[in-house]
Amino acid sequence: MNARSPNPGERRLTSVPPDGAVAVDPNDLLRRVARGDEAAFAAFYDHVAARVYGLVRRVLRDPAQAEEVAQEALVETWRTASRFDPAKGSATGWALTIAHRRAVDRVRSEQASSDRMRRVAVTDVPFDSVAEEAAAQIEYQQVRRCLGGLTALQREAIDLAYYQGHTYREVAELLDTALPTVKTRMRDALIRLRDCLGVSIG
Amino acid sequence: MTNVDIHTLAGAYALDALDDIERAAFTRHMADCESCTTEVAELRETTTRLAAASAVTPPARLRAQVLEQVSRTRQLSPPVPAPRTTATASRSRRWLAAAAAGVLIAGGAAGATYAIQDHRVRVAQSQASESEQIKQVLGASDAKVASGQIDGGNVVVVTSAALDKSVVVVKSLPTPGSQAYQLWMAFGGEARSIGVLPAGASSAIRLIPDTNGASAFMISREPPGGSATPTTVVGQLTMA
């Protein structure tokens, strides 16, 4: 990946294991949430909040905006919980899909990307790690191994689109690569990752 | 873009890397393509694994804020066989109103995203208006998408050969001052006018009939009211 990709410093992984991590089935929690169970929602929040917030913050880069968008996305999971269909993916994935979409919508509604860049220097401050964050980081080790199996172009395309919220047209521009090439690289890359991670639905 | 081509957008779709129009076209494509739905679900699930890389504990107040807001937020009812919720209908109407006015609001990216997304929700058959035809083109299974940028603005042309129609979306072009933008399609060597925007207007959405055989889309700057032939062509898209 390019200079903005994840590196150990940026991820601030602690060596603390996810001690006492609660065994919850997020799909089950979300089914209860759909019936208006606020306690189940609180547990679901604890399961996904670090990933939701971290993803939104990574895309937006501004902690204050990230907090606002993460809140919108999490409340949206509560509001639309009855629409979750486990046949189409995991509850965690569903929440992250909502969060990512919200984040890129926010990015694209902001005209000045330079504005985003400027904020980085001012507000990119460290945060404390806790068990859930560490658990996600450990889970990410597998993803990172799989990312290593991609070509440089594939990795960069994924990074620019997913973590930085660019459209594939912008990615083509940034990588100085033909549009059809970027399109197919994105798809090929995700297919490779899917197979490497053993993701399957239904 | 052929059907096979639109399928290659699956990766970009899963990464949220499509613009609004393409997202709408792809969503419709998926509705008729079961294997696509499965593939996209798997690719989408794959992308969300990437989120583990950036997990960061949020400020503690976020939890309290979210739970507080949740306690006073009404949930959507589960989907039922005739899936038309009030919220969907009102968003669709908003989109239809915008389309009818011939303007896709510039800069309203988020609003447009949600409104256009609602295309996949079948809107009542009774609305057999221009807006309905626009949706048919955007959702056609043979929809081909051509798009480009002109001085910071976007032009997207979605064409269905089966429907013999195109939808042209012009968004946020530089203001033409007192002049007007005029839209053209090239048939062989001939440029046929397909509409003139009001003087000063820089955004529009138009349904264009009889577009089979067009080789290119062009946009030009003209005196108000337009010209018989293009004066200053500012952009061109090949529609091959």
GROMACS .gro file of C-alpha atoms in nm:
model
  442
    1MET     CA    1   0.000   0.000   0.000
    2ASN     CA    2   0.106   0.360  -0.029
    3ALA     CA    3   0.234   0.591   0.239
    4ARG     CA    4  -0.108   0.629   0.397
    5SER     CA    5  -0.168   0.261   0.443
    6PRO     CA    6  -0.178   0.098   0.779
    7ASN     CA    7   0.149   0.065   0.962
    8PRO     CA    8   0.215  -0.050   1.313
    9GLY     CA    9   0.258   0.303   1.444
   10GLU     CA   10  -0.067   0.416   1.302
   11ARG     CA   11  -0.258   0.125   1.439
   12ARG     CA   12  -0.121   0.155   1.789
   13LEU     CA   13  -0.170  -0.210   1.859
   14THR     CA   14  -0.115  -0.294   2.220
   15SER     CA   15   0.008  -0.631   2.333
   16VAL     CA   16  -0.293  -0.674   2.559
   17PRO     CA   17  -0.497  -0.977   2.455
   18PRO     CA   18  -0.876  -0.943   2.432
   19ASP     CA   19  -0.898  -1.056   2.789
   20GLY     CA   20  -1.243  -1.162   2.899
   21ALA     CA   21  -1.390  -1.090   2.557
   22VAL     CA   22  -1.757  -1.175   2.580
   23ALA     CA   23  -1.876  -1.449   2.351
   24VAL     CA   24  -2.167  -1.291   2.171
   25ASP     CA   25  -2.329  -1.379   1.844
   26PRO     CA   26  -2.381  -1.043   1.675
   27ASN     CA   27  -2.644  -1.187   1.441
   28ASP     CA   28  -2.842  -1.300   1.739
   29LEU     CA   29  -2.803  -0.962   1.907
   30LEU     CA   30  -2.928  -0.785   1.598
   31ARG     CA   31  -3.234  -1.006   1.578
   32ARG     CA   32  -3.317  -0.897   1.932
   33VAL     CA   33  -3.244  -0.537   1.844
   34ALA     CA   34  -3.501  -0.561   1.565
   35ARG     CA   35  -3.760  -0.635   1.833
   36GLY     CA   36  -3.674  -0.316   2.019
   37ASP     CA   37  -3.437  -0.469   2.275
   38GLU     CA   38  -3.219  -0.177   2.390
   39ALA     CA   39  -2.997  -0.395   2.609
   40ALA     CA   40  -2.917  -0.610   2.305
   41PHE     CA   41  -2.836  -0.292   2.117
   42ALA     CA   42  -2.597  -0.181   2.390
   43ALA     CA   43  -2.419  -0.517   2.359
   44PHE     CA   44  -2.415  -0.485   1.980
   45TYR     CA   45  -2.269  -0.136   2.020
   46ASP     CA   46  -1.989  -0.275   2.234
   47HIS     CA   47  -1.920  -0.534   1.968
   48VAL     CA   48  -1.895  -0.301   1.668
   49ALA     CA   49  -1.829   0.052   1.796
   50ALA     CA   50  -1.450   0.048   1.772
   51ARG     CA   51  -1.460  -0.080   1.416
   52VAL     CA   52  -1.740   0.155   1.313
   53TYR     CA   53  -1.579   0.458   1.472
   54GLY     CA   54  -1.230   0.365   1.355
   55LEU     CA   55  -1.342   0.311   0.996
   56VAL     CA   56  -1.536   0.635   0.981
   57ARG     CA   57  -1.247   0.823   1.138
   58ARG     CA   58  -1.003   0.674   0.894
   59VAL     CA   59  -1.213   0.781   0.598
   60LEU     CA   60  -1.299   1.126   0.732
   61ARG     CA   61  -0.976   1.188   0.925
   62ASP     CA   62  -1.147   1.439   1.151
   63PRO     CA   63  -1.232   1.292   1.494
   64ALA     CA   64  -1.514   1.538   1.559
   65GLN     CA   65  -1.684   1.463   1.228
   66ALA     CA   66  -1.612   1.095   1.272
   67GLU     CA   67  -1.794   1.093   1.603
   68GLU     CA   68  -2.096   1.258   1.447
   69VAL     CA   69  -2.108   1.023   1.146
   70ALA     CA   70  -2.043   0.715   1.360
   71GLN     CA   71  -2.334   0.815   1.581
   72GLU     CA   72  -2.561   0.855   1.278
   73ALA     CA   73  -2.454   0.517   1.144
   74LEU     CA   74  -2.501   0.336   1.475
   75VAL     CA   75  -2.845   0.486   1.532
   76GLU     CA   76  -2.924   0.383   1.173
   77THR     CA   77  -2.844   0.020   1.261
   78TRP     CA   78  -3.094   0.045   1.546
   79ARG     CA   79  -3.357   0.210   1.328
   80THR     CA   80  -3.326  -0.033   1.038
   81ALA     CA   81  -3.241  -0.350   1.230
   82SER     CA   82  -3.552  -0.523   1.096
   83ARG     CA   83  -3.406  -0.494   0.745
   84PHE     CA   84  -3.096  -0.692   0.831
   85ASP     CA   85  -3.093  -1.020   0.638
   86PRO     CA   86  -2.843  -1.276   0.771
   87ALA     CA   87  -2.860  -1.454   0.434
   88LYS     CA   88  -2.677  -1.157   0.281
   89GLY     CA   89  -2.395  -1.121   0.530
   90SER     CA   90  -2.295  -1.084   0.892
   91ALA     CA   91  -2.444  -0.834   1.135
   92THR     CA   92  -2.102  -0.680   1.188
   93GLY     CA   93  -2.051  -0.645   0.814
   94TRP     CA   94  -2.394  -0.491   0.780
   95ALA     CA   95  -2.320  -0.224   1.041
   96LEU     CA   96  -1.984  -0.150   0.879
   97THR     CA   97  -2.147  -0.123   0.538
   98ILE     CA   98  -2.386   0.140   0.671
   99ALA     CA   99  -2.099   0.324   0.839
  100HIS     CA  100  -1.875   0.317   0.534
  101ARG     CA  101  -2.150   0.441   0.305
  102ARG     CA  102  -2.225   0.726   0.545
  103ALA     CA  103  -1.860   0.817   0.565
  104VAL     CA  104  -1.803   0.829   0.190
  105ASP     CA  105  -2.125   1.022   0.141
  106ARG     CA  106  -1.992   1.277   0.386
  107VAL     CA  107  -1.658   1.290   0.210
  108ARG     CA  108  -1.817   1.344  -0.127
  109SER     CA  109  -2.052   1.610  -0.003
  110GLU     CA  110  -1.750   1.803   0.113
  111GLN     CA  111  -1.616   1.993  -0.182
  112ALA     CA  112  -1.269   2.066  -0.056
  113SER     CA  113  -1.057   1.759  -0.010
  114SER     CA  114  -0.774   1.995   0.074
  115ASP     CA  115  -0.977   2.091   0.376
  116ARG     CA  116  -0.971   1.730   0.489
  117MET     CA  117  -0.598   1.713   0.443
  118ARG     CA  118  -0.547   2.027   0.644
  119ARG     CA  119  -0.742   1.898   0.941
  120VAL     CA  120  -0.523   1.592   0.970
  121ALA     CA  121  -0.227   1.778   1.103
  122VAL     CA  122  -0.430   1.960   1.361
  123THR     CA  123  -0.646   1.690   1.510
  124ASP     CA  124  -0.493   1.347   1.451
  125VAL     CA  125  -0.441   1.255   1.814
  126PRO     CA  126  -0.382   0.916   1.975
  127PHE     CA  127  -0.659   0.720   2.141
  128ASP     CA  128  -0.652   0.454   2.408
  129SER     CA  129  -0.677   0.093   2.312
  130VAL     CA  130  -0.910  -0.149   2.479
  131ALA     CA  131  -0.995  -0.513   2.441
  132GLU     CA  132  -1.227  -0.484   2.147
  133GLU     CA  133  -0.988  -0.272   1.953
  134ALA     CA  134  -0.710  -0.519   2.021
  135ALA     CA  135  -0.932  -0.808   1.918
  136ALA     CA  136  -1.002  -0.635   1.588
  137GLN     CA  137  -0.633  -0.577   1.536
  138ILE     CA  138  -0.556  -0.941   1.595
  139GLU     CA  139  -0.829  -1.032   1.351
  140TYR     CA  140  -0.668  -0.792   1.108
  141GLN     CA  141  -0.343  -0.988   1.108
  142GLN     CA  142  -0.512  -1.240   0.882
  143VAL     CA  143  -0.640  -0.967   0.653
  144ARG     CA  144  -0.296  -0.818   0.632
  145ARG     CA  145  -0.149  -1.151   0.532
  146CYS     CA  146  -0.408  -1.175   0.257
  147LEU     CA  147  -0.344  -0.819   0.143
  148GLY     CA  148   0.016  -0.925   0.100
  149GLY     CA  149  -0.101  -1.161  -0.174
  150LEU     CA  150  -0.232  -0.877  -0.388
  151THR     CA  151  -0.043  -0.684  -0.652
  152ALA     CA  152   0.071  -0.334  -0.561
  153LEU     CA  153  -0.188  -0.182  -0.793
  154GLN     CA  154  -0.466  -0.389  -0.639
  155ARG     CA  155  -0.365  -0.290  -0.289
  156GLU     CA  156  -0.344   0.077  -0.375
  157ALA     CA  157  -0.682   0.069  -0.546
  158ILE     CA  158  -0.841  -0.089  -0.238
  159ASP     CA  159  -0.669   0.155  -0.007
  160LEU     CA  160  -0.775   0.463  -0.201
  161ALA     CA  161  -1.133   0.347  -0.245
  162TYR     CA  162  -1.210   0.187   0.088
  163TYR     CA  163  -1.000   0.376   0.339
  164GLN     CA  164  -0.996   0.710   0.163
  165GLY     CA  165  -1.342   0.714   0.013
  166HIS     CA  166  -1.246   0.788  -0.348
  167THR     CA  167  -1.464   0.681  -0.641
  168TYR     CA  168  -1.303   0.440  -0.885
  169ARG     CA  169  -1.277   0.725  -1.135
  170GLU     CA  170  -1.076   0.924  -0.884
  171VAL     CA  171  -0.867   0.617  -0.811
  172ALA     CA  172  -0.793   0.579  -1.182
  173GLU     CA  173  -0.686   0.942  -1.193
  174LEU     CA  174  -0.469   0.912  -0.882
  175LEU     CA  175  -0.300   0.596  -1.003
  176ASP     CA  176  -0.276   0.722  -1.360
  177THR     CA  177  -0.437   0.399  -1.474
  178ALA     CA  178  -0.712   0.329  -1.727
  179LEU     CA  179  -1.065   0.309  -1.587
  180PRO     CA  180  -1.141  -0.046  -1.703
  181THR     CA  181  -0.815  -0.160  -1.546
  182VAL     CA  182  -0.904  -0.007  -1.211
  183LYS     CA  183  -1.252  -0.156  -1.224
  184THR     CA  184  -1.129  -0.506  -1.288
  185ARG     CA  185  -0.839  -0.473  -1.040
  186MET     CA  186  -1.083  -0.380  -0.764
  187ARG     CA  187  -1.302  -0.677  -0.837
  188ASP     CA  188  -1.009  -0.917  -0.880
  189ALA     CA  189  -0.855  -0.792  -0.557
  190LEU     CA  190  -1.172  -0.845  -0.357
  191ILE     CA  191  -1.222  -1.189  -0.507
  192ARG     CA  192  -0.868  -1.282  -0.404
  193LEU     CA  193  -0.921  -1.144  -0.056
  194ARG     CA  194  -1.252  -1.323  -0.029
  195ASP     CA  195  -1.093  -1.655  -0.119
  196CYS     CA  196  -0.793  -1.595   0.107
  197LEU     CA  197  -1.016  -1.505   0.402
  198GLY     CA  198  -1.262  -1.782   0.329
  199VAL     CA  199  -1.559  -1.546   0.322
  200SER     CA  200  -1.879  -1.709   0.210
  201ILE     CA  201  -2.241  -1.617   0.236
  202GLY     CA  202  -2.542  -1.837   0.288
  203MET     CA  203  -2.093  -0.077  -2.154
  204THR     CA  204  -2.240  -0.421  -2.197
  205ASN     CA  205  -2.400  -0.635  -1.934
  206VAL     CA  206  -2.071  -0.811  -1.884
  207ASP     CA  207  -1.902  -0.475  -1.837
  208ILE     CA  208  -2.148  -0.356  -1.579
  209HIS     CA  209  -2.079  -0.676  -1.390
  210THR     CA  210  -1.715  -0.576  -1.352
  211LEU     CA  211  -1.838  -0.289  -1.135
  212ALA     CA  212  -1.909  -0.540  -0.858
  213GLY     CA  213  -1.578  -0.464  -0.687
  214ALA     CA  214  -1.617  -0.088  -0.707
  215TYR     CA  215  -1.974  -0.124  -0.583
  216ALA     CA  216  -1.868  -0.329  -0.283
  217LEU     CA  217  -1.607  -0.064  -0.201
  218ASP     CA  218  -1.866   0.220  -0.228
  219ALA     CA  219  -1.655   0.357  -0.512
  220LEU     CA  220  -1.934   0.422  -0.762
  221ASP     CA  221  -2.101   0.756  -0.815
  222ASP     CA  222  -2.477   0.788  -0.765
  223ILE     CA  223  -2.585   0.714  -1.119
  224GLU     CA  224  -2.366   0.410  -1.159
  225ARG     CA  225  -2.469   0.284  -0.820
  226ALA     CA  226  -2.834   0.307  -0.924
  227ALA     CA  227  -2.765   0.131  -1.254
  228PHE     CA  228  -2.568  -0.142  -1.084
  229THR     CA  229  -2.828  -0.192  -0.815
  230ARG     CA  230  -3.090  -0.247  -1.082
  231HIS     CA  231  -2.863  -0.483  -1.266
  232MET     CA  232  -2.831  -0.689  -0.948
  233ALA     CA  233  -3.205  -0.716  -0.915
  234ASP     CA  234  -3.209  -0.933  -1.229
  235CYS     CA  235  -2.891  -1.125  -1.159
  236GLU     CA  236  -2.889  -1.373  -0.877
  237SER     CA  237  -2.524  -1.469  -0.912
  238CYS     CA  238  -2.432  -1.098  -0.892
  239THR     CA  239  -2.622  -1.061  -0.569
  240THR     CA  240  -2.427  -1.344  -0.412
  241GLU     CA  241  -2.097  -1.219  -0.545
  242VAL     CA  242  -2.161  -0.866  -0.425
  243ALA     CA  243  -2.270  -0.990  -0.082
  244GLU     CA  244  -1.945  -1.184  -0.051
  245LEU     CA  245  -1.730  -0.897  -0.176
  246ARG     CA  246  -1.911  -0.658   0.054
  247GLU     CA  247  -1.848  -0.888   0.348
  248THR     CA  248  -1.485  -0.905   0.242
  249THR     CA  249  -1.447  -0.527   0.240
  250THR     CA  250  -1.584  -0.501   0.590
  251ARG     CA  251  -1.301  -0.723   0.712
  252LEU     CA  252  -1.072  -0.440   0.610
  253ALA     CA  253  -1.236  -0.228   0.878
  254ALA     CA  254  -1.064  -0.434   1.146
  255ALA     CA  255  -0.743  -0.260   1.043
  256SER     CA  256  -0.859   0.073   1.168
  257ALA     CA  257  -1.051  -0.015   1.483
  258VAL     CA  258  -1.018   0.264   1.736
  259THR     CA  259  -1.192   0.289   2.068
  260PRO     CA  260  -1.436   0.577   2.038
  261PRO     CA  261  -1.464   0.845   2.304
  262ALA     CA  262  -1.671   0.713   2.595
  263ARG     CA  263  -1.938   0.979   2.545
  264LEU     CA  264  -2.028   0.830   2.205
  265ARG     CA  265  -2.185   0.528   2.373
  266ALA     CA  266  -2.400   0.744   2.598
  267GLN     CA  267  -2.501   0.967   2.307
  268VAL     CA  268  -2.593   0.675   2.082
  269LEU     CA  269  -2.790   0.492   2.349
  270GLU     CA  270  -2.971   0.810   2.443
  271GLN     CA  271  -3.068   0.879   2.082
  272VAL     CA  272  -3.170   0.518   2.033
  273SER     CA  273  -3.406   0.540   2.329
  274ARG     CA  274  -3.608   0.801   2.146
  275THR     CA  275  -3.575   0.672   1.789
  276ARG     CA  276  -3.858   0.473   1.639
  277GLN     CA  277  -3.753   0.162   1.448
  278LEU     CA  278  -3.861   0.067   1.098
  279SER     CA  279  -4.117  -0.208   1.075
  280PRO     CA  280  -4.000  -0.530   0.914
  281PRO     CA  281  -4.042  -0.551   0.537
  282VAL     CA  282  -4.373  -0.698   0.427
  283PRO     CA  283  -4.471  -0.848   0.088
  284ALA     CA  284  -4.587  -0.510  -0.048
  285PRO     CA  285  -4.279  -0.312   0.043
  286ARG     CA  286  -4.368   0.054   0.025
  287THR     CA  287  -4.298   0.245   0.339
  288THR     CA  288  -4.396   0.604   0.391
  289ALA     CA  289  -4.037   0.708   0.417
  290THR     CA  290  -3.952   0.546   0.085
  291ALA     CA  291  -4.247   0.700  -0.089
  292SER     CA  292  -4.164   1.046   0.030
  293ARG     CA  293  -3.801   1.014  -0.071
  294SER     CA  294  -3.905   0.887  -0.412
  295ARG     CA  295  -4.140   1.176  -0.452
  296ARG     CA  296  -3.865   1.414  -0.368
  297TRP     CA  297  -3.649   1.255  -0.636
  298LEU     CA  298  -3.933   1.259  -0.885
  299ALA     CA  299  -3.992   1.625  -0.816
  300ALA     CA  300  -3.627   1.697  -0.874
  301ALA     CA  301  -3.625   1.500  -1.196
  302ALA     CA  302  -3.940   1.668  -1.317
  303ALA     CA  303  -3.785   2.004  -1.255
  304GLY     CA  304  -3.503   1.888  -1.478
  305VAL     CA  305  -3.242   1.956  -1.218
  306LEU     CA  306  -3.027   1.728  -1.017
  307ILE     CA  307  -2.936   1.951  -0.731
  308ALA     CA  308  -2.571   2.032  -0.756
  309GLY     CA  309  -2.367   1.954  -0.451
  310GLY     CA  310  -2.645   1.759  -0.283
  311ALA     CA  311  -2.446   1.443  -0.318
  312ALA     CA  312  -2.573   1.267  -0.010
  313GLY     CA  313  -2.937   1.347  -0.073
  314ALA     CA  314  -2.907   1.242  -0.435
  315THR     CA  315  -2.746   0.919  -0.330
  316TYR     CA  316  -3.031   0.814  -0.112
  317ALA     CA  317  -3.297   0.936  -0.351
  318ILE     CA  318  -3.145   0.760  -0.649
  319GLN     CA  319  -3.092   0.447  -0.450
  320ASP     CA  320  -3.460   0.433  -0.394
  321HIS     CA  321  -3.502   0.354  -0.761
  322ARG     CA  322  -3.451  -0.005  -0.681
  323VAL     CA  323  -3.763   0.011  -0.473
  324ARG     CA  324  -4.034  -0.030  -0.729
  325VAL     CA  325  -4.228   0.290  -0.747
  326ALA     CA  326  -4.600   0.275  -0.817
  327GLN     CA  327  -4.678   0.176  -1.173
  328SER     CA  328  -4.916   0.467  -1.205
  329GLN     CA  329  -4.635   0.718  -1.231
  330ALA     CA  330  -4.579   0.664  -1.602
  331SER     CA  331  -4.416   1.002  -1.636
  332GLU     CA  332  -4.086   1.116  -1.772
  333SER     CA  333  -3.941   1.041  -1.431
  334GLU     CA  334  -4.060   0.684  -1.464
  335GLN     CA  335  -3.895   0.656  -1.803
  336ILE     CA  336  -3.575   0.797  -1.662
  337LYS     CA  337  -3.579   0.530  -1.398
  338GLN     CA  338  -3.642   0.263  -1.658
  339VAL     CA  339  -3.335   0.370  -1.850
  340LEU     CA  340  -3.118   0.389  -1.537
  341GLY     CA  341  -3.237   0.047  -1.434
  342ALA     CA  342  -3.235  -0.125  -1.773
  343SER     CA  343  -3.046  -0.452  -1.767
  344ASP     CA  344  -2.865  -0.347  -2.085
  345ALA     CA  345  -2.780  -0.001  -1.951
  346LYS     CA  346  -2.448   0.131  -2.073
  347VAL     CA  347  -2.283   0.406  -1.876
  348ALA     CA  348  -2.050   0.667  -2.020
  349SER     CA  349  -1.923   0.946  -1.804
  350GLY     CA  350  -1.661   1.212  -1.785
  351GLN     CA  351  -1.558   1.530  -1.615
  352ILE     CA  352  -1.556   1.877  -1.760
  353ASP     CA  353  -1.379   2.146  -1.562
  354GLY     CA  354  -1.481   1.998  -1.230
  355GLY     CA  355  -1.836   1.913  -1.337
  356ASN     CA  356  -1.969   1.570  -1.423
  357VAL     CA  357  -2.150   1.439  -1.726
  358VAL     CA  358  -2.306   1.094  -1.724
  359VAL     CA  359  -2.493   0.936  -2.013
  360VAL     CA  360  -2.684   0.615  -1.946
  361THR     CA  361  -2.816   0.445  -2.258
  362SER     CA  362  -3.045   0.150  -2.311
  363ALA     CA  363  -3.052   0.014  -2.664
  364ALA     CA  364  -3.354  -0.199  -2.575
  365LEU     CA  365  -3.548   0.112  -2.475
  366ASP     CA  366  -3.386   0.327  -2.748
  367LYS     CA  367  -3.342   0.601  -2.491
  368SER     CA  368  -3.070   0.773  -2.295
  369VAL     CA  369  -3.059   0.971  -1.977
  370VAL     CA  370  -2.814   1.258  -1.963
  371VAL     CA  371  -2.709   1.397  -1.629
  372VAL     CA  372  -2.506   1.715  -1.622
  373LYS     CA  373  -2.392   1.820  -1.279
  374SER     CA  374  -2.205   2.124  -1.150
  375LEU     CA  375  -2.042   2.244  -1.470
  376PRO     CA  376  -1.871   2.582  -1.451
  377THR     CA  377  -2.138   2.849  -1.474
  378PRO     CA  378  -2.180   2.957  -1.838
  379GLY     CA  379  -2.250   3.317  -1.737
  380SER     CA  380  -2.513   3.465  -1.965
  381GLN     CA  381  -2.461   3.183  -2.214
  382ALA     CA  382  -2.635   2.844  -2.219
  383TYR     CA  383  -2.518   2.486  -2.240
  384GLN     CA  384  -2.660   2.288  -2.532
  385LEU     CA  385  -2.661   1.909  -2.550
  386TRP     CA  386  -2.599   1.715  -2.871
  387MET     CA  387  -2.573   1.363  -2.997
  388ALA     CA  388  -2.366   1.271  -3.299
  389PHE     CA  389  -2.520   1.041  -3.556
  390GLY     CA  390  -2.261   0.969  -3.819
  391GLY     CA  391  -2.120   1.310  -3.902
  392GLU     CA  392  -2.430   1.498  -3.796
  393ALA     CA  393  -2.473   1.664  -3.454
  394ARG     CA  394  -2.837   1.657  -3.351
  395SER     CA  395  -2.950   1.896  -3.077
  396ILE     CA  396  -3.110   1.714  -2.786
  397GLY     CA  397  -3.180   2.012  -2.567
  398VAL     CA  398  -3.071   2.352  -2.447
  399LEU     CA  399  -3.031   2.431  -2.080
  400PRO     CA  400  -3.169   2.760  -1.952
  401ALA     CA  401  -2.912   3.040  -1.976
  402GLY     CA  402  -2.682   3.026  -1.677
  403ALA     CA  403  -2.786   2.672  -1.577
  404SER     CA  404  -2.505   2.428  -1.505
  405SER     CA  405  -2.692   2.115  -1.391
  406ALA     CA  406  -2.967   1.912  -1.558
  407ILE     CA  407  -3.112   1.567  -1.603
  408ARG     CA  408  -3.275   1.489  -1.936
  409LEU     CA  409  -3.448   1.193  -2.094
  410ILE     CA  410  -3.350   1.161  -2.459
  411PRO     CA  411  -3.556   0.938  -2.691
  412ASP     CA  412  -3.440   0.773  -3.017
  413THR     CA  413  -3.074   0.751  -2.929
  414ASN     CA  414  -2.990   0.419  -3.092
  415GLY     CA  415  -2.711   0.474  -3.340
  416ALA     CA  416  -2.564   0.775  -3.162
  417SER     CA  417  -2.187   0.758  -3.160
  418ALA     CA  418  -2.111   1.041  -2.921
  419PHE     CA  419  -2.258   1.289  -2.679
  420MET     CA  420  -2.142   1.649  -2.688
  421ILE     CA  421  -2.200   1.958  -2.483
  422SER     CA  422  -2.138   2.310  -2.609
  423ARG     CA  423  -2.165   2.671  -2.499
  424GLU     CA  424  -2.415   2.872  -2.696
  425PRO     CA  425  -2.600   3.200  -2.691
  426PRO     CA  426  -2.918   3.177  -2.481
  427GLY     CA  427  -3.174   2.960  -2.659
  428GLY     CA  428  -2.913   2.754  -2.841
  429SER     CA  429  -2.785   2.723  -3.195
  430ALA     CA  430  -2.850   2.504  -3.498
  431THR     CA  431  -2.499   2.363  -3.489
  432PRO     CA  432  -2.249   2.347  -3.200
  433THR     CA  433  -2.050   2.669  -3.152
  434THR     CA  434  -1.800   2.596  -2.874
  435VAL     CA  435  -1.785   2.228  -2.781
  436VAL     CA  436  -1.669   2.197  -2.419
  437GLY     CA  437  -1.692   1.823  -2.381
  438GLN     CA  438  -1.758   1.500  -2.565
  439LEU     CA  439  -1.825   1.142  -2.463
  440THR     CA  440  -1.795   0.842  -2.691
  441MET     CA  441  -2.096   0.617  -2.670
  442ALA     CA  442  -1.961   0.323  -2.865
   0.00000   0.00000   0.00000
